[in-house]
Short mmCIF file of C-alpha atoms in Angstrom, two decimals:
data_model
loop_
_atom_site.label_atom_id
_atom_site.label_comp_id
_atom_site.label_asym_id
_atom_site.label_seq_id
_atom_site.Cartn_x
_atom_site.Cartn_y
_atom_site.Cartn_z
CA MET N 1 95.68 66.19 73.91
CA VAL N 2 93.13 64.34 75.48
CA MET N 3 90.72 67.21 74.91
CA LYS N 4 91.51 67.58 71.14
CA ALA N 5 91.08 64.01 70.70
CA PHE N 6 87.80 64.13 72.33
CA GLY N 7 87.05 66.86 69.88
CA CYS N 8 87.88 64.99 67.08
CA ALA N 9 86.20 62.04 67.93
CA VAL N 10 82.99 63.52 68.48
CA ARG N 11 83.49 65.22 65.07
CA ARG N 12 84.41 61.85 63.00
CA PHE N 13 82.08 60.06 64.89
CA SER N 14 78.81 62.45 65.21
CA PRO N 15 77.06 61.01 61.62
CA VAL N 16 76.67 57.52 63.79
CA LEU N 17 75.87 58.95 67.17
CA VAL N 18 73.22 60.63 65.94
CA LEU N 19 71.84 57.59 65.11
CA VAL N 20 71.35 56.81 69.21
CA PRO N 21 68.51 59.13 70.03
CA VAL N 22 66.48 57.52 66.56
CA VAL N 23 67.00 54.47 67.23
CA LEU N 24 66.17 54.27 70.89
CA ALA N 25 63.34 56.57 70.66
CA SER N 26 61.02 54.19 69.93
CA PRO N 27 61.99 52.47 73.54
CA ILE N 28 61.21 56.36 74.74
CA LEU N 29 57.49 56.11 73.05
CA ASN N 30 56.78 52.62 74.42
CA VAL N 31 57.33 53.08 77.95
CA GLU N 32 55.25 51.45 80.53
CA PRO N 33 53.79 53.85 82.93
CA GLY N 34 54.23 51.24 85.45
CA ALA N 35 57.93 50.91 85.57
CA ALA N 36 58.76 53.92 83.95
CA LEU N 37 61.45 54.57 86.58
CA LEU N 38 63.18 51.34 85.42
CA GLN N 39 62.42 51.64 81.90
CA GLY N 40 63.85 55.29 81.64
CA ALA N 41 66.99 54.02 83.79
CA LEU N 42 67.66 51.69 80.92
CA ILE N 43 67.54 54.48 78.05
CA VAL N 44 69.54 56.25 79.58
CA THR N 45 72.34 53.63 80.61
CA MET N 46 72.48 52.59 76.84
CA ALA N 47 72.89 56.12 75.74
CA VAL N 48 75.06 57.31 77.69
CA ALA N 49 77.21 53.64 77.45
CA ALA N 50 76.78 53.59 73.84
CA VAL N 51 78.43 57.55 73.38
CA VAL N 52 81.25 56.25 76.33
CA ALA N 53 82.37 53.51 74.51
CA VAL N 54 82.38 54.85 71.03
CA LEU N 55 84.33 58.10 72.19
CA THR N 56 87.05 56.40 75.21
CA ASP N 57 87.58 53.61 71.82
CA GLY N 58 88.74 56.78 69.52
CA ILE N 59 90.71 58.78 72.35
CA GLY N 60 92.64 55.28 73.38
CA SER N 61 93.52 53.90 69.87
CA GLY N 62 94.44 57.02 68.09
CA ARG N 63 91.82 56.34 65.64
CA ALA N 64 90.23 59.50 66.71
CA ALA N 65 91.81 61.80 64.28
CA PRO N 66 94.64 59.79 62.24
CA HIS N 67 95.30 62.91 59.66
CA VAL N 68 95.91 65.20 62.86
CA ALA N 69 98.43 63.33 64.86
CA PRO N 70 100.56 60.29 64.17
CA ARG N 71 99.62 56.68 65.22
CA VAL N 72 100.22 55.90 68.28
CA VAL N 73 100.64 53.12 70.89
CA PRO N 74 97.10 52.26 72.32
CA ARG N 75 96.43 54.10 75.71
CA VAL N 76 94.75 51.45 77.94
CA GLY N 77 93.02 53.56 80.22
CA PRO N 78 90.35 55.09 77.35
CA ARG N 79 89.63 51.65 75.88
CA VAL N 80 89.45 49.74 79.47
CA VAL N 81 86.44 52.47 79.80
CA SER N 82 85.33 51.50 76.16
CA ARG N 83 84.85 47.78 76.40
CA VAL N 84 83.40 47.94 80.29
CA ALA N 85 80.90 50.60 78.64
CA LEU N 86 80.14 48.14 75.51
CA GLY N 87 79.25 45.03 77.98
CA VAL N 88 77.56 47.99 80.28
CA LEU N 89 75.70 48.18 76.78
CA ALA N 90 74.77 44.66 76.25
CA GLY N 91 73.61 44.11 79.34
CA ALA N 92 71.04 46.82 79.00
CA VAL N 93 70.08 46.04 75.99
CA ILE N 94 69.32 42.05 76.61
CA VAL N 95 67.39 43.15 80.00
CA GLY N 96 65.40 46.11 77.39
CA SER N 97 64.73 43.49 75.16
CA THR N 98 62.81 41.53 77.39
CA VAL N 99 60.61 44.52 77.98
CA ASN N 100 57.97 44.32 74.87
CA ASP N 101 58.55 44.05 71.21
CA ASN N 102 58.67 47.75 70.24
CA TRP N 103 62.01 47.54 72.47
CA LEU N 104 63.68 44.74 69.67
CA PRO N 105 65.59 48.70 68.17
CA ILE N 106 67.50 48.42 70.98
CA TRP N 107 69.94 45.60 69.70
CA THR N 108 70.35 47.97 66.23
CA LEU N 109 72.50 50.62 68.84
CA LEU N 110 74.54 47.72 70.26
CA ALA N 111 75.71 46.40 66.50
CA LEU N 112 76.39 49.62 65.70
CA THR N 113 78.50 50.34 68.93
CA VAL N 114 80.15 46.98 68.35
CA ALA N 115 81.05 47.53 64.79
CA LEU N 116 82.80 51.47 65.61
CA VAL N 117 84.26 50.00 69.23
CA LEU N 118 85.69 46.30 68.11
CA ARG N 119 88.43 44.89 65.07
CA GLY N 120 89.59 42.21 63.74
CA ARG N 121 88.55 38.86 64.58
CA VAL N 122 86.41 39.53 67.35
CA LEU N 123 84.70 42.38 65.42
CA ALA N 124 83.43 39.22 63.21
CA VAL N 125 82.41 36.79 66.35
CA ALA N 126 80.24 39.88 67.48
CA LEU N 127 78.01 41.01 64.85
CA PRO N 128 76.45 37.38 64.24
CA ALA N 129 76.01 36.58 67.90
CA ALA N 130 74.30 40.34 68.24
CA ALA N 131 72.32 38.97 65.35
CA VAL N 132 71.70 36.01 67.16
CA GLY N 133 70.59 37.57 70.08
CA ALA N 134 68.57 39.98 68.00
CA ALA N 135 66.75 36.69 66.66
CA LEU N 136 65.92 34.99 69.88
CA ALA N 137 64.66 37.80 71.26
CA ALA N 138 61.68 38.53 68.69
CA ILE N 139 61.44 34.69 69.06
CA SER N 140 61.23 35.43 73.71
CA HIS N 141 58.21 37.65 72.74
CA ASP N 142 56.70 34.42 70.11
CA LEU N 143 56.77 37.18 66.91
CA SER N 144 56.37 35.83 64.07
CA ALA N 145 59.53 33.57 61.87
CA ALA N 146 59.44 36.57 59.59
CA TRP N 147 59.82 39.42 62.31
CA VAL N 148 62.47 37.14 63.71
CA LEU N 149 65.07 36.92 60.25
CA SER N 150 64.13 40.86 59.57
CA ASN N 151 64.97 41.84 63.82
CA GLY N 152 68.16 39.32 63.11
CA LEU N 153 69.42 40.38 59.41
CA THR N 154 68.35 44.34 60.54
CA THR N 155 71.09 43.94 62.73
CA LEU N 156 73.63 42.45 61.24
CA LEU N 157 73.16 44.29 58.32
CA ALA N 158 73.35 47.80 60.63
CA GLY N 159 76.75 46.55 62.02
CA PHE N 160 78.16 45.31 58.93
CA ALA N 161 77.42 48.35 57.09
CA THR N 162 78.87 50.23 59.60
CA ALA N 163 82.12 48.77 59.82
CA VAL N 164 82.18 49.41 55.77
CA PHE N 165 82.04 52.88 56.60
CA LEU N 166 84.46 53.27 59.48
CA ARG N 167 87.12 51.38 57.24
CA LEU N 168 86.20 53.69 54.49
CA ASN N 169 87.11 56.89 56.26
CA GLU N 170 89.97 55.28 57.42
CA THR N 171 91.13 54.10 54.59
CA ILE N 172 90.70 57.93 53.35
CA ALA N 173 92.43 59.25 55.85
CA ASP N 174 95.38 57.34 55.24
CA LEU N 175 95.11 58.49 51.90
CA ARG N 176 94.93 61.84 52.90
CA GLU N 177 98.31 61.08 55.34
CA THR N 178 100.13 59.33 52.12
CA ARG N 179 99.36 62.17 50.31
CA GLU N 180 100.45 64.52 52.27
CA GLU N 181 103.56 62.70 53.03
CA LEU N 182 103.96 62.42 49.54
CA ALA N 183 103.96 66.33 48.65
CA ARG N 184 106.53 67.07 52.02
CA ARG N 185 108.82 64.41 50.09
CA ALA N 186 108.44 66.08 46.36
CA VAL N 187 109.24 69.33 47.70
CA ALA N 188 112.01 68.27 50.01
CA GLU N 189 113.21 66.43 46.97
CA GLU N 190 113.05 69.54 44.72
CA ARG N 191 114.62 71.60 47.09
CA GLU N 192 117.57 68.94 47.56
CA ARG N 193 118.13 68.84 43.37
CA PHE N 194 118.08 72.86 43.22
CA SER N 195 120.81 72.82 45.83
CA ARG N 196 123.06 70.17 44.22
CA ASP N 197 122.49 72.38 40.30
CA LEU N 198 123.36 75.33 42.06
CA HIS N 199 125.91 74.38 44.06
CA ASP N 200 127.64 72.87 40.75
CA LEU N 201 127.04 75.93 39.18
CA LEU N 202 128.31 78.02 41.65
CA GLY N 203 131.31 75.66 42.30
CA HIS N 204 131.72 75.53 38.19
CA THR N 205 131.91 79.05 37.72
CA LEU N 206 134.07 80.00 41.03
CA SER N 207 136.19 77.81 39.98
CA VAL N 208 136.85 79.82 36.62
CA MET N 209 137.39 83.05 38.96
CA VAL N 210 139.89 81.40 41.00
CA VAL N 211 141.55 80.84 37.60
CA LYS N 212 141.92 84.00 36.08
CA ALA N 213 142.06 85.96 39.33
CA GLN N 214 145.53 83.62 39.94
CA ALA N 215 146.32 84.84 36.24
CA VAL N 216 145.78 88.22 37.21
CA ARG N 217 148.45 88.22 39.83
CA ARG N 218 150.77 86.25 37.92
CA LEU N 219 150.61 88.85 34.56
CA ILE N 220 149.96 91.91 36.56
CA ASP N 221 153.61 93.05 36.73
CA HIS N 222 154.89 91.63 33.53
CA ASP N 223 152.27 91.98 31.18
CA PRO N 224 149.17 94.62 32.67
CA GLU N 225 147.44 94.12 28.73
CA ALA N 226 147.14 90.02 29.81
CA ALA N 227 145.66 90.67 33.07
CA ARG N 228 143.62 93.30 32.35
CA ALA N 229 141.64 91.11 29.69
CA HIS N 230 141.73 88.33 32.53
CA ALA N 231 140.18 90.76 34.60
CA GLY N 232 137.41 91.71 31.89
CA ASP N 233 136.91 87.82 31.81
CA ILE N 234 136.34 87.53 35.92
CA GLU N 235 133.94 90.13 35.16
CA GLU N 236 132.41 88.88 32.38
CA VAL N 237 131.92 85.58 34.22
CA GLY N 238 130.14 86.47 37.16
CA ARG N 239 127.71 88.42 34.85
CA ASP N 240 127.30 85.05 33.34
CA ALA N 241 127.02 83.77 37.02
CA LEU N 242 124.84 86.04 37.89
CA LEU N 243 122.31 85.10 35.09
CA ASP N 244 122.12 81.58 35.40
CA VAL N 245 121.58 81.71 39.31
CA ARG N 246 118.74 83.87 38.26
CA ARG N 247 117.67 81.51 35.53
CA ALA N 248 117.90 79.05 37.70
CA VAL N 249 115.69 80.16 40.61
CA ASP N 250 113.27 80.74 38.26
CA ALA N 251 113.25 76.98 37.22
CA THR N 252 113.83 78.57 33.51
CA GLY N 253 117.62 77.81 32.67
CA THR N 254 118.69 75.06 30.63
CA LEU N 255 122.36 74.54 29.66
CA SER N 256 123.32 73.29 26.13
CA LEU N 257 126.23 71.27 25.28
CA ALA N 258 127.36 74.05 23.29
CA GLY N 259 127.63 76.22 24.98
CA GLU N 260 129.21 74.39 28.01
CA LEU N 261 132.05 73.27 25.58
CA GLU N 262 132.85 76.93 24.49
CA GLY N 263 132.44 77.67 28.35
CA ALA N 264 134.89 74.79 29.14
CA ARG N 265 137.34 75.80 26.38
CA LEU N 266 137.70 79.35 27.95
CA ALA N 267 138.07 78.50 32.00
CA LEU N 268 140.97 75.60 31.24
CA GLY N 269 142.54 77.83 28.27
CA SER N 270 142.76 80.48 30.74
CA ALA N 271 144.58 78.25 33.49
CA GLY N 272 147.20 76.89 30.65
CA ILE N 273 146.15 74.08 30.34
CA ARG N 274 145.96 72.64 26.64
CA ILE N 275 141.98 71.48 25.89
CA GLU N 276 141.00 69.44 22.55
CA MET N 277 137.24 69.27 21.86
CA PRO N 278 135.06 68.39 19.40
CA ASP N 279 133.05 69.92 16.78
CA TYR N 280 129.31 69.82 18.10
CA ASP N 281 126.83 70.31 15.43
CA GLY N 282 123.93 70.48 17.89
CA ALA N 283 122.43 67.39 16.57
CA LEU N 284 121.75 65.99 20.07
CA PRO N 285 118.02 65.74 21.51
CA PRO N 286 117.51 68.46 23.97
CA SER N 287 117.63 66.19 26.75
CA ALA N 288 120.71 64.35 25.84
CA ASP N 289 122.13 68.03 25.26
CA GLN N 290 121.66 69.07 28.34
CA VAL N 291 122.56 65.99 30.79
CA LEU N 292 125.97 66.23 28.55
CA ALA N 293 126.32 69.87 29.16
CA TRP N 294 126.31 68.96 33.04
CA VAL N 295 128.87 66.52 32.59
CA VAL N 296 131.14 68.71 30.30
CA ARG N 297 130.60 71.29 33.16
CA GLU N 298 131.33 68.83 35.52
CA GLY N 299 133.96 67.35 34.56
CA ALA N 300 135.64 70.99 33.74
CA THR N 301 135.37 72.15 37.32
CA ASN N 302 136.63 68.78 38.37
CA VAL N 303 140.22 69.27 36.54
CA LEU N 304 140.20 72.99 37.06
CA ARG N 305 139.70 72.12 41.33
CA HIS N 306 141.95 68.75 41.66
CA SER N 307 143.65 68.20 38.84
CA HIS N 308 147.74 69.87 38.15
CA ALA N 309 147.02 68.80 34.04
CA GLU N 310 148.87 70.20 31.51
CA ALA N 311 145.93 68.61 29.12
CA CYS N 312 142.55 67.71 28.83
CA CYS N 313 140.77 66.04 25.94
CA VAL N 314 136.73 65.82 25.86
CA GLU N 315 135.84 63.16 23.54
CA LEU N 316 131.96 63.16 21.86
CA ARG N 317 131.03 60.07 20.50
#
């Protein structure tokens, strides 16, 4: 898991990490021969501290790959390492900025790292502090007011732009998570709807078949012709059920109120239930027609299953 988070952190922050050697190019090109060892150590320290601070913060906070794994409770160890590395970077930048004015761009590196590692109020304080530090470093080299202002603003804007970029990246990741979750929910809801429809469809059909099978059993001894007719009805209802199931699976099947009224009339009549139904001319809109068709199917199924009724009346008004 740590290696996966590390890899994701590298991929996510790689565009910013590429700026580390770019920012350090000026100090590297302006190392004084007499202090090459000390200044080289400062450059290496700043580069390593910046990389460690960014990567360990990404691992510790769970922000390295929000779309790969759910956000978890921050891990203390990596975040402590990140804050220590940030402190080391700040110290190295302060020391390095005293070398000469060609080293002043290293304050931009500090601002970038601060924007990547810190959040909230701490970031709101740290970024201006870094800009002020950059301005004071320029003043210490007796540079003009324009240079002082330029160095301070460059540091502030670099940190601000990085913070905005990171928040935008996190927002995009959150939106991706939300879209995937909505897609999963839509699939689950569609499966649930299909299960309900299939339950209603098969429940009605099987209830009719049970009633007719009971009628066959009652009539087979003393009225074989009637029993044969009911057996034929069972076969027809079974075929219709298969057709309805195929239509439901293909998502092309729609119920009609006229068809369900006729089906309820046959089913209830076969169970010996007198039924009164309206004359329906199909004048309703298709959406209302289909909804009422489900109502009739469910109602007739409930009458067959749960009631001992002798009569049933359906009204449409």
